[in-house]
Amino acid sequence: MTPALELRNLSKTYQLRQSGGFFARTVDHLAVNNVSLTLPRNQILGLVGESGSGKTTTGMMAMRLVEPSAGQIFVDGTDITALGHAALKPYRRKMQVVFQDSYSALDPMMTLAQIVAEPLHIHGLGSVADQTAQALDMLVKTGLDRTYGNRYPHELSGGQRQRVAIARALILRPSVLVADEPTSALDVSVKAQIINLLLDLQAEMGLSILFISHDLSVVRSLTDKVAVMFQGRIVEEAATETIFTDARHPYTRSLLDAIPVLNPRARRPRTFLTRAQIEAATPRLSGQDGVPELHEIAPGHRLEAIR
Ligand SMILES: Nc1ncnc2c1ncn2[C@@H]1O[C@H](COP(=O)(O)OP(=O)(O)OP(=O)(O)O)[C@@H](O)[C@H]1O
Ligand SMILES: [Mg+2]
């Protein structure tokens, strides 16, 4: 079956201005390096890795919100990499994003019904009455009853605002949702509610989700497979259980070391590699040359060569 989203050899180079010295000069910063990922329909793919490893840049490129420097993006089998504004519009409907602080973008002067209905309005879908009815239904789907339609963002808790952001993202019935740290601003019980909500909606609406997170326990409970990013590259990818029980890349192992173990009898052997040890085991790269290949070491388990 055609995947909902496929990224092929995506890279992003940012030109950074270097201060200091007499002449201003720019240096290239390779934020994402040759990333290939497949998000099958109705699945949740976790994207994990340290801060600055390129997760958000990858998610933004997938949605054409950041232009790739190289590579291709396929949505439902169509190459959207080079589509212009008009041709891209139907694909914009199919792809939505929820951020950690999506609610900061909620217009404080609009009611929640107006906020959730706005994408329908922007795309000219249905009458105003239809749009409002759909928005109220979507609020109910996200666990807020219809009376919330007349409320304003400042009346809500953080978890409720994130529900509104999710309702707004899903009102166009997208096939792909990029969820970039959608729960990291929430406390534990609310986080669990939002995760359950995403799972329910995913099952109900047939959604495919690229789930970016630092929270490995959430990733473990939510995702079907996991890709691990390190310094702009995918270094390991496998089914979620494989990542958590049989990780092979030193960087993946060091990420897992950081998960607290509640039951002392279930304690894993930990590696506690230093950063220098991880980097020593990882191919050193200069510029665009020598992009390491991922090798399939078992069905569905891809691993970058370790030195
Ligand atoms: N607009 C930009 N201009 C220049 N550099 C950028 C820009 N956006 C991101 N970067 C750089 O690209 C790299 C990857 O950033 P990105 O935000 O994708 O990382 P991340 O994995 O999402 O990190 P975090 O976990 O902190 O959210 C970083 O080195 C970052 O400084
Ligand atoms: Mg990020």
Coordinates of C-alpha atoms in Angstrom, one line a residue, residues 6-301:
E6 CA 7.7 9.2 2.4
L7 CA 10.9 11.2 2.7
R8 CA 13.7 10.3 0.4
N9 CA 17.2 11.5 1.0
L10 CA 16.1 14.8 2.5
S11 CA 18.7 17.3 3.5
K12 CA 18.6 20.8 4.8
T13 CA 21.6 23.2 4.9
Y14 CA 21.2 26.5 6.7
Q15 CA 23.6 29.3 6.0
L16 CA 24.8 30.7 9.3
R17 CA 26.4 34.0 9.6
Q18 CA 29.6 33.8 11.5
S19 CA 30.3 36.8 13.7
G20 CA 33.8 37.9 14.7
G21 CA 36.6 38.8 12.4
F22 CA 36.7 41.7 10.0
F23 CA 34.7 40.2 7.2
A24 CA 31.2 38.8 7.7
R25 CA 31.1 35.3 6.3
T26 CA 28.6 32.5 6.2
V27 CA 29.1 28.9 6.9
D28 CA 27.0 26.0 5.9
H29 CA 25.3 24.1 8.6
L30 CA 23.9 20.7 7.6
A31 CA 20.9 20.4 10.0
V32 CA 19.4 17.4 8.2
N33 CA 21.5 15.0 6.3
N34 CA 20.1 12.5 3.8
V35 CA 17.1 11.4 5.8
S36 CA 14.8 8.8 4.4
L37 CA 11.7 7.8 6.3
T38 CA 8.5 6.0 5.5
L39 CA 5.2 6.6 7.4
P40 CA 2.8 3.8 6.5
R41 CA -0.9 4.6 6.4
N42 CA -2.6 4.4 9.8
Q43 CA 0.6 4.1 11.7
I44 CA 2.5 6.2 14.2
L45 CA 6.2 6.8 13.6
G46 CA 8.3 8.2 16.4
L47 CA 11.2 10.5 15.7
V48 CA 13.6 10.9 18.7
G49 CA 17.0 12.3 19.3
E50 CA 18.8 15.0 21.2
S51 CA 18.1 18.7 21.0
G52 CA 19.3 20.1 17.7
S53 CA 19.5 16.7 15.9
G54 CA 17.1 17.9 13.2
K55 CA 13.7 16.5 14.2
T56 CA 11.7 19.6 13.8
T57 CA 13.5 20.6 10.6
T58 CA 12.6 17.2 9.2
G59 CA 8.9 17.5 10.2
M60 CA 8.7 21.0 8.8
M61 CA 10.3 19.8 5.5
A62 CA 7.8 17.0 5.3
M63 CA 5.0 19.5 5.3
R64 CA 6.8 21.9 2.9
L65 CA 6.9 24.5 5.7
V66 CA 10.7 24.5 5.4
E67 CA 12.2 24.1 1.9
P68 CA 14.6 21.1 1.6
S69 CA 18.0 21.7 0.1
A70 CA 17.9 18.2 -1.4
G71 CA 15.7 15.1 -1.6
Q72 CA 12.1 14.4 -2.2
I73 CA 8.8 14.3 -0.3
F74 CA 5.9 12.0 -1.3
V75 CA 2.4 12.4 0.1
D76 CA 0.0 9.5 -0.7
G77 CA 2.5 8.6 -3.5
T78 CA 2.7 12.0 -5.1
D79 CA 6.0 13.9 -5.2
I80 CA 5.2 17.3 -3.7
T81 CA 8.8 18.5 -3.4
A82 CA 8.5 21.0 -6.3
L83 CA 4.8 21.8 -6.3
G84 CA 4.0 25.5 -6.5
H85 CA 1.5 27.3 -4.2
A86 CA -1.7 26.4 -6.1
A87 CA -0.8 22.8 -6.8
L88 CA 0.3 22.3 -3.2
K89 CA -3.0 23.5 -1.7
P90 CA -4.8 20.2 -1.7
Y91 CA -1.8 18.6 -0.1
R92 CA -1.7 21.3 2.6
R93 CA -5.2 20.0 3.6
K94 CA -3.9 16.5 3.9
M95 CA -1.0 17.5 6.2
Q96 CA -1.4 19.2 9.5
V97 CA 0.8 20.0 12.5
V98 CA 0.5 20.3 16.2
F99 CA 3.3 21.9 18.2
Q100 CA 4.2 22.0 21.9
D101 CA 2.8 25.5 22.1
S102 CA 0.2 25.4 19.3
Y103 CA -2.2 27.2 21.6
S104 CA 0.0 30.2 21.6
A105 CA -1.2 30.7 18.0
L106 CA -4.9 30.6 19.0
D107 CA -6.4 34.0 18.5
P108 CA -7.5 35.2 21.9
M109 CA -10.4 37.2 20.4
M110 CA -12.0 34.2 18.7
T111 CA -14.3 31.7 20.3
L112 CA -13.2 28.1 20.3
A113 CA -15.8 27.2 17.7
Q114 CA -14.4 29.9 15.4
I115 CA -10.9 28.8 16.0
V116 CA -11.6 25.2 15.2
A117 CA -13.8 26.1 12.2
E118 CA -11.3 28.6 10.7
P119 CA -9.4 26.1 8.4
L120 CA -12.8 25.1 6.9
H121 CA -13.4 28.8 6.3
I122 CA -10.0 29.3 4.8
H123 CA -10.5 26.4 2.4
G124 CA -14.0 27.6 1.6
L125 CA -15.6 24.3 2.7
G126 CA -19.4 24.5 3.5
S127 CA -21.7 27.2 4.8
V128 CA -20.9 29.0 8.0
A129 CA -23.6 26.9 9.8
D130 CA -21.9 23.7 8.5
Q131 CA -18.5 24.9 9.6
T132 CA -19.8 25.7 13.1
A133 CA -21.6 22.4 13.4
Q134 CA -18.4 20.5 12.3
A135 CA -16.3 22.5 14.7
L136 CA -18.6 21.6 17.6
D137 CA -18.5 17.9 16.7
M138 CA -14.7 18.1 16.5
L139 CA -14.6 19.7 20.0
V140 CA -16.7 16.8 21.3
K141 CA -14.4 14.3 19.6
T142 CA -11.4 15.9 21.4
G143 CA -13.2 15.6 24.7
L144 CA -14.5 19.1 25.1
D145 CA -18.3 19.4 25.3
R146 CA -20.3 21.7 22.9
T147 CA -20.6 24.5 25.5
Y148 CA -16.8 25.1 24.9
G149 CA -17.7 26.4 21.5
N150 CA -18.6 29.8 23.0
R151 CA -15.6 30.0 25.2
Y152 CA -12.3 31.8 24.7
P153 CA -8.7 30.4 24.8
H154 CA -7.8 32.2 28.1
E155 CA -10.6 30.3 29.9
L156 CA -8.8 26.9 29.2
S157 CA -6.1 24.9 30.9
G158 CA -3.0 23.9 29.0
G159 CA -4.4 20.4 28.3
Q160 CA -7.7 21.8 27.0
R161 CA -5.9 24.3 24.8
Q162 CA -3.9 21.4 23.3
R163 CA -7.2 19.6 22.6
V164 CA -8.4 22.7 20.8
A165 CA -5.2 22.8 18.8
I166 CA -5.7 19.1 17.9
A167 CA -9.3 19.7 16.9
R168 CA -8.3 22.5 14.6
A169 CA -5.5 20.4 13.1
L170 CA -8.0 17.5 12.4
I171 CA -11.0 19.5 11.2
L172 CA -9.8 19.2 7.6
R173 CA -9.5 15.4 8.0
P174 CA -5.8 15.3 7.2
S175 CA -4.2 12.0 6.3
V176 CA -0.9 13.0 7.9
L177 CA -0.4 14.7 11.3
V178 CA 3.0 15.9 12.4
A179 CA 2.9 16.1 16.2
D180 CA 6.1 18.0 17.4
E181 CA 6.4 17.6 21.2
P182 CA 2.6 17.9 21.6
T183 CA 2.6 16.9 25.2
S184 CA 5.9 18.2 26.6
A185 CA 4.3 21.3 28.1
L186 CA 1.7 19.2 30.0
D187 CA 1.8 17.5 33.3
V188 CA 1.7 13.8 33.6
S189 CA -2.0 13.0 33.9
V190 CA -3.0 15.5 31.2
K191 CA -0.2 14.1 29.0
A192 CA -1.8 10.6 29.3
Q193 CA -5.2 12.0 28.3
I194 CA -3.8 13.7 25.2
I195 CA -1.9 10.6 24.2
N196 CA -5.1 8.5 24.6
L197 CA -7.0 11.1 22.6
L198 CA -4.4 10.9 19.7
L199 CA -4.7 7.1 19.7
D200 CA -8.5 7.2 19.6
L201 CA -8.6 9.8 16.8
Q202 CA -5.9 7.9 14.9
A203 CA -8.0 4.7 15.0
E204 CA -11.2 6.6 14.2
M205 CA -10.0 8.8 11.5
G206 CA -7.3 6.6 9.9
L207 CA -4.6 9.1 10.6
S208 CA -0.9 8.6 10.1
I209 CA 1.3 10.4 12.6
L210 CA 4.9 11.5 12.7
F211 CA 5.4 11.9 16.4
I212 CA 8.4 13.9 17.5
S213 CA 9.3 13.6 21.2
H214 CA 11.9 13.6 23.8
D215 CA 9.6 11.5 26.1
L216 CA 10.7 7.9 25.4
S217 CA 8.0 6.4 27.6
V218 CA 5.3 8.2 25.6
V219 CA 7.1 7.1 22.4
R220 CA 7.1 3.5 23.6
S221 CA 3.4 3.4 24.4
L222 CA 2.2 5.3 21.3
T223 CA 4.3 4.5 18.2
D224 CA 4.6 1.5 15.8
K225 CA 8.2 2.2 14.9
V226 CA 10.9 4.6 15.9
A227 CA 13.6 6.5 14.0
V228 CA 16.5 7.8 16.0
M229 CA 18.3 11.0 14.9
F230 CA 21.8 12.0 15.7
Q231 CA 23.5 15.1 14.3
G232 CA 21.1 15.4 11.4
R233 CA 21.0 11.8 10.4
I234 CA 18.9 8.7 11.1
V235 CA 21.3 6.3 12.9
E236 CA 18.8 3.6 13.7
E237 CA 15.2 2.7 12.9
A238 CA 13.1 -0.3 13.9
A239 CA 9.8 -1.5 15.3
T240 CA 9.2 0.2 18.6
E241 CA 9.7 -2.9 20.7
T242 CA 12.9 -3.7 18.9
I243 CA 14.3 -0.2 19.6
F244 CA 13.4 -0.6 23.3
T245 CA 14.7 -4.1 23.7
D246 CA 17.4 -4.6 21.1
A247 CA 18.9 -1.2 20.1
R248 CA 22.2 -1.5 18.4
H249 CA 23.5 2.0 17.8
P250 CA 25.5 3.4 20.7
Y251 CA 23.6 6.7 20.5
T252 CA 20.2 4.8 20.7
R253 CA 21.5 2.9 23.7
S254 CA 22.7 6.1 25.5
L255 CA 19.2 7.6 24.9
L256 CA 17.6 4.6 26.5
D257 CA 20.0 4.8 29.5
A258 CA 18.3 8.1 30.3
I259 CA 14.9 6.4 30.9
P260 CA 14.2 6.0 34.6
V261 CA 13.6 2.4 35.6
L262 CA 10.8 2.2 38.2
N263 CA 11.0 -1.5 39.0
P264 CA 14.6 -2.3 40.1
R265 CA 14.2 -5.9 39.2
A266 CA 13.5 -4.9 35.6
R267 CA 16.7 -2.9 35.4
R268 CA 18.5 -3.1 32.1
P269 CA 22.2 -3.3 31.7
R270 CA 23.2 0.3 31.0
T271 CA 26.0 1.4 28.9
F272 CA 26.5 5.0 30.0
L273 CA 28.6 5.9 27.1
T274 CA 30.1 9.4 27.0
R275 CA 29.5 11.7 24.2
A276 CA 33.1 11.2 23.0
Q277 CA 32.6 7.5 22.9
I278 CA 29.4 7.8 20.9
E279 CA 31.0 10.1 18.4
A280 CA 34.1 7.8 18.2
A281 CA 31.7 5.0 17.2
T282 CA 29.9 7.1 14.6
P283 CA 31.4 7.9 11.2
R284 CA 32.8 11.4 11.1
L285 CA 31.5 13.4 8.2
S286 CA 32.7 16.4 6.3
G287 CA 30.3 18.3 4.2
Q288 CA 28.1 16.4 1.8
D289 CA 30.6 13.6 1.2
G290 CA 30.5 10.2 2.7
V291 CA 26.8 10.1 3.8
P292 CA 26.7 6.8 5.7
E293 CA 24.3 4.2 4.5
L294 CA 21.8 2.5 6.7
H295 CA 21.9 -1.3 6.5
E296 CA 19.0 -3.6 7.2
I297 CA 20.3 -5.9 9.9
A298 CA 16.9 -7.6 10.4
P299 CA 13.6 -7.1 8.6
G300 CA 12.6 -3.5 9.3
H301 CA 15.6 -2.8 11.5

